[in-house]
Amino acid sequence: MSDPPAGPLDSSLAVFRDPASVAVVGASSNPAKWGHWLARGALAGRDRRSVHLVSRNAGDILGAPTAPTLADLPEVPDLVALCVPAPQVAPVVDEALRLGVRGFLGITAGVPDPAGLAARITAAGARIIGPSSLGLYDAETRLHIAWGDFRPGRLAVVSQSGQVGSELAQLAQRAGLGISRFVSVGGQADVTMADLLDDLADHARTAVVALYAEGFDDGERLFAAVRRLRRAGKPVLVLSAGDSEAGARAARSHTSALTSPAEQVDAACRAAGALRLPTPAALVDVAACLTADVAPRGRRVAVLSDSGGQGALAADCAHRDGLAVPRLSGGLADEIAALLPPTAATDNPVDLAGAGEQNLSSYTAVARALLRSGEVDTVLLSGYFGRYGLDTAALARAERDEAAALAALPPRYRRALVVHSMGAEGDTAALLRELGVPVFPTVGAATQALSGAVELDARPVRDAPAAGPDVLAPRGFWETRAALLRAGIGFPEARLVRDQPQLLAATGELRPPYVLKATWIEHKTEAGGVRVGLADGAAATAAFDTMRRHLGEGAYLLEEQDVRPHVTELIVGARRAPGLGPMVTVGAGGTRAEVHRDTVTECAPLSPEQALDMIGRLRCAPLLTGWRGAPPADLDCLAQAVVAVSRLITRYRGDRVELEINPLRVGPDGAVAVDALLLAPAEGHDTQGEA
């Protein structure tokens, strides 16, 4: 389907961005209570809006008067923060709706019947974030109704977990980024993560969005919002939980067993132009690169260090993280050599060889030569710089001046500078961050962040599948085979047989050797439902009689065996991932597919170019391109089969449809499917088709 439209009630979310008035119900004078933190944050914005505190205990809180109920306030607030015991939430909401309140921030956890509460709120034309929310912050409008302190910045955080969101905000503050918007979505009884992502598209202060999600039940709409943000110039970085193989324990197809939830989320991220990171710290590190004055673009890195050892380690880290450390041209190496002592290394990495201690301006001079050369995309400065002022007070001012000179280079030459500093906690590092240069305490963090930023920059945004007339998947094995044949996927010649006369007739029409299969068994090898290498009619008859005694009557398939040389067996599978939509998987196939676990998964449908890219990322890809002198496989034919499967899965109706070809035998003269499986719901029950 095509991208879902933006939330139809987007205008109603304005109450969560810049309300004219706010009321904190459950305000407290006790600094250990939520009501105190919410009141303190809300009061910090009272030069922009009116702020009211509601407390049954009355008296002043933080120098502000309180009222016992909402009805006692001098005006109807736009936004009400609910911070009262769970049983009191519903009565407060009902009172607020009678007064005409249009927005609620549900802090309280354990609210009875949250869905019913949200239904009453939306029926009245109002909205609620939560319940169980950690709060809301907007630097642009000075709205702060949340636990904790926030430093204004350019990173927006939308989090399903309040505590994970809070950690992201704290890490961003330490990295010098700050927060543009913070929303803890809580229970999503009404306003969802997708709604809030849509609402960030025109948020002027936000440059990068951090998203933490614990589930993707509404994933297709959520990633549609991610696409809109990326197209608005706001990259999205994703954290997700639930990367386990528990779902594979009951998997009926190899494809389901081979693809984890995390791999499916990664595929959805790639299609939407987002990037999934493993930890909050890794996410903030990439965000630091993306919010730099000049964000990294391109994989060519020059390593500049004042230590040969640290430079070598930095180059190793860069290589490990998929970055290139190219040899510098002779002219550029000579230019750098003229700036440094004779013992300096001027290839790449560049080692200052003590020049930094003699004259701090060496750092800027060499970095300038590298950045203006056009031979690299980013300079990674690694080592002692940033620590001179910490260890030698007399150098503090000079080092800060040099930091300012370094920070002026990226905007001038439109190439990035990333710093790993042994003094990442010092004043010089803080100044670099303030001036738009990311600084990291370890070189590994620097190269990983740089690699992530470059990868995200290079990621295109793919459109979601176009809406079309979904059709029911074929319900029988012969119909499944026919559908795949119509899609352009080749099969060996075969006949359907149920008794000996039909089998004997089939042997007269097909070329030996033969394969005999029990069509209704999903994993045939384990059940004794397949025999290969049947040399003639007598062998086929004996195998048929034996198989029928053990497995019973049914539809058997006699097929010409594919005996072509130089063939590689692959698996091509597709399924509709719950909440995320159609996915296609390519991998090493055959009966040992789960052992190899060599797969690549992407969102469907695919273009031939995308299919070829998937194939090229397999560890077994060299087997397809002429391994040890063998002729190369027909990759175009293989890609066409992958594309065909990816298109079929977008057409078939139902969230539990699975389609799998295993193995697809690929050789120099094309690809042939020798086994296929289709699982699909029909009239409330699973049906299957095998070919």
XYZ file of C-alpha atoms in Angstrom, residues 14-317:
304
model
C -0.950 22.023 18.581
C -2.161 21.949 22.179
C 0.872 19.794 23.006
C 3.278 22.144 21.250
C 2.410 25.644 22.423
C -0.678 25.845 24.658
C -1.811 29.276 25.804
C -2.460 27.936 29.298
C -1.470 24.873 31.316
C -2.796 23.323 34.503
C -0.904 20.757 36.589
C -3.447 18.700 38.521
C -1.730 17.038 41.448
C 0.926 19.718 41.945
C 3.051 19.193 45.055
C 5.463 21.112 47.243
C 7.405 17.889 47.920
C 10.538 17.843 45.690
C 10.471 14.022 45.689
C 7.087 13.864 43.957
C 6.128 14.041 40.309
C 3.722 16.875 40.971
C 6.614 19.061 42.130
C 8.740 18.431 39.022
C 5.807 19.069 36.699
C 4.890 22.269 38.520
C 8.486 23.504 38.512
C 8.901 22.881 34.785
C 5.541 24.393 33.868
C 6.222 27.537 35.927
C 9.493 28.093 34.062
C 7.411 28.965 30.985
C 4.925 31.349 32.592
C 6.370 34.354 30.781
C 4.912 32.738 27.621
C 1.676 31.206 28.941
C -0.498 31.181 32.023
C 0.281 28.324 34.407
C -2.149 27.007 37.010
C -1.512 24.559 39.835
C -4.300 22.386 41.201
C -3.866 20.759 44.600
C -6.350 19.748 47.263
C -3.850 20.789 49.930
C -4.010 24.410 48.740
C -1.325 26.870 49.751
C 1.486 28.158 47.543
C 3.807 25.847 45.621
C 7.122 27.295 44.427
C 5.677 30.751 45.093
C 2.594 30.172 42.930
C -0.980 29.948 44.245
C -3.000 26.754 43.926
C -6.666 25.956 43.406
C -8.508 22.914 44.809
C -10.162 21.955 41.480
C -10.065 22.852 37.800
C -13.428 24.543 38.174
C -11.867 27.003 40.655
C -9.344 28.315 38.116
C -9.856 31.767 36.574
C -9.821 30.277 33.042
C -10.215 26.964 31.245
C -6.697 25.664 30.557
C -5.756 24.438 27.101
C -3.638 21.569 28.432
C -4.066 19.611 31.662
C -1.294 17.440 33.123
C -2.792 14.542 35.079
C -0.650 13.673 38.086
C -3.168 12.332 40.587
C -3.700 8.791 41.931
C -5.071 6.406 39.295
C -8.639 6.206 40.658
C -8.919 10.011 40.527
C -7.877 10.383 36.882
C -11.276 9.650 35.323
C -13.196 12.136 37.528
C -10.642 14.856 36.796
C -10.884 14.161 33.050
C -14.695 14.253 33.119
C -14.620 17.588 34.942
C -12.074 18.967 32.465
C -14.143 17.874 29.458
C -17.227 19.571 30.889
C -15.193 22.769 31.180
C -13.917 22.471 27.581
C -10.279 21.362 28.032
C -8.764 20.246 24.708
C -5.543 18.492 25.715
C -4.410 16.040 28.394
C -0.959 14.798 29.353
C -1.461 11.551 31.277
C 1.405 11.027 33.724
C -0.315 8.620 36.118
C 0.303 4.901 35.569
C -2.192 2.127 36.222
C -5.234 4.102 35.097
C -8.353 1.874 34.949
C -9.707 1.307 31.424
C -7.329 3.650 29.557
C -8.985 2.835 26.220
C -12.398 3.861 27.545
C -10.934 7.034 29.013
C -9.302 7.925 25.700
C -12.551 7.225 23.848
C -14.409 9.748 26.050
C -11.672 12.305 25.475
C -11.589 11.970 21.687
C -15.387 11.884 21.459
C -15.344 15.335 23.053
C -12.873 16.580 20.417
C -9.890 16.548 22.790
C -6.621 14.540 22.738
C -4.449 12.746 25.301
C -0.790 11.754 25.376
C -0.341 8.786 27.693
C -1.267 7.563 30.185
C 1.999 6.480 31.888
C 3.931 9.274 30.181
C 7.148 10.713 31.602
C 6.150 14.084 30.172
C 6.560 16.646 27.463
C 9.159 19.310 26.618
C 9.444 21.792 23.755
C 12.477 24.086 23.596
C 10.919 26.255 20.902
C 7.921 27.223 23.038
C 9.453 26.764 26.518
C 6.921 24.089 27.391
C 8.285 21.831 30.134
C 5.928 19.365 31.809
C 8.207 16.425 32.561
C 10.477 14.880 35.144
C 14.061 16.074 34.738
C 15.927 18.987 33.238
C 16.483 19.590 29.536
C 19.053 21.624 27.679
C 17.693 23.262 24.495
C 19.147 21.768 21.339
C 18.351 20.196 17.968
C 17.539 16.546 18.786
C 13.880 15.526 19.172
C 13.122 12.425 21.250
C 9.916 10.405 20.838
C 10.036 7.428 23.172
C 7.734 4.595 24.132
C 9.733 4.274 27.351
C 10.010 7.349 29.523
C 13.252 6.211 31.103
C 14.933 5.373 27.785
C 13.838 8.778 26.517
C 15.278 10.395 29.616
C 18.594 8.607 29.078
C 18.712 9.843 25.497
C 18.130 13.398 26.711
C 20.879 13.123 29.327
C 23.376 11.672 26.855
C 22.502 14.384 24.349
C 23.169 17.028 26.975
C 26.605 15.545 27.748
C 27.391 15.472 24.022
C 26.502 19.148 23.710
C 23.440 18.470 21.551
C 20.494 19.329 23.727
C 16.835 18.591 23.076
C 14.428 20.356 20.730
C 11.389 18.293 21.691
C 10.823 15.427 24.123
C 7.679 13.314 24.207
C 7.202 10.198 26.294
C 4.238 8.559 24.545
C 3.321 6.190 27.377
C 0.383 3.904 26.701
C -0.609 5.540 23.368
C -4.286 5.287 24.279
C -4.893 8.101 21.778
C -1.896 10.020 20.408
C 0.596 7.615 18.859
C 4.260 7.703 17.977
C 3.285 8.107 14.323
C 1.166 11.168 15.183
C 4.054 12.746 17.072
C 6.570 12.032 14.320
C 4.243 13.663 11.792
C 3.994 16.678 14.089
C 7.781 17.158 13.945
C 7.951 17.646 10.172
C 7.632 21.434 10.471
C 9.231 21.811 13.916
C 11.830 24.457 13.166
C 14.287 23.687 15.961
C 14.425 19.928 15.286
C 17.261 18.739 13.027
C 17.384 15.032 13.953
C 14.764 12.730 15.501
C 15.444 9.885 17.950
C 12.725 7.227 18.151
C 12.513 4.444 20.721
C 9.830 1.826 20.046
C 9.025 -1.411 21.846
C 6.632 -2.623 19.164
C 5.547 -1.871 15.618
C 1.859 -2.785 15.550
C 1.298 0.463 13.631
C 4.637 0.161 11.867
C 3.524 0.940 8.324
C 2.024 4.266 9.398
C 4.977 4.983 11.680
C 7.521 4.438 8.906
C 5.388 6.538 6.557
C 5.917 9.366 9.046
C 9.648 8.555 9.100
C 9.715 8.928 5.304
C 8.048 12.328 5.542
C 10.583 13.472 8.131
C 13.528 12.329 6.003
C 12.108 14.130 2.977
C 11.747 17.228 5.163
C 15.486 17.019 5.866
C 15.143 15.536 9.368
C 16.888 12.132 9.608
C 15.449 9.589 12.043
C 17.534 7.345 14.307
C 15.746 4.314 15.749
C 16.138 2.227 18.897
C 13.971 -0.844 19.269
C 13.507 -3.661 21.754
C 12.493 -7.282 21.261
C 15.298 -8.722 19.126
C 14.736 -12.352 19.996
C 14.160 -15.624 18.204
C 11.128 -16.551 20.283
C 8.869 -15.951 17.310
C 10.889 -18.397 15.233
C 10.261 -21.348 17.559
C 6.871 -21.983 16.019
C 7.839 -20.940 12.506
C 6.394 -23.152 9.783
C 8.604 -21.872 6.971
C 12.374 -21.513 6.723
C 11.896 -17.809 5.960
C 10.129 -17.166 9.260
C 12.774 -19.101 11.149
C 15.614 -17.182 9.500
C 14.426 -13.584 9.955
C 14.438 -12.024 13.422
C 12.249 -9.072 14.457
C 15.325 -6.847 14.438
C 16.142 -7.771 10.831
C 12.618 -6.839 9.811
C 12.863 -3.500 11.610
C 16.236 -2.908 9.931
C 14.631 -3.552 6.552
C 11.813 -1.110 7.334
C 14.385 1.471 8.434
C 16.405 1.068 5.236
C 13.297 1.454 3.087
C 12.246 4.607 4.954
C 15.733 6.127 4.963
C 16.234 5.719 8.733
C 18.982 4.010 10.737
C 18.581 1.609 13.664
C 21.231 1.806 16.400
C 21.977 -0.753 19.136
C 22.189 1.527 22.196
C 21.168 5.024 23.352
C 24.844 6.045 23.438
C 25.398 4.912 19.843
C 22.298 6.806 18.740
C 23.430 10.047 20.385
C 26.915 9.651 18.875
C 25.467 9.458 15.358
C 23.152 12.377 16.150
C 26.225 14.416 17.147
C 27.675 13.886 13.665
C 24.372 14.656 11.939
C 23.868 17.916 13.873
C 27.442 19.133 13.311
C 27.872 22.358 11.367
C 28.970 20.182 8.449
C 27.638 16.621 8.647
C 29.864 13.840 7.273
C 29.228 12.749 3.693
C 31.284 10.131 1.936
C 33.445 7.326 3.326
C 36.926 8.746 2.638
C 38.602 9.613 5.952
C 41.951 11.212 6.721
C 43.269 10.305 10.176
C 45.281 13.122 11.805
C 47.014 12.263 15.086
C 49.910 13.297 17.302
C 50.736 9.647 17.996
C 51.670 6.954 15.532
C 49.987 4.332 17.684
C 46.743 6.222 18.076
C 46.703 7.049 14.388
C 47.128 3.372 13.473
C 44.357 2.328 15.867
C 42.077 5.027 14.464
C 42.733 3.801 10.923
C 41.963 0.226 11.978
C 38.704 1.322 13.615
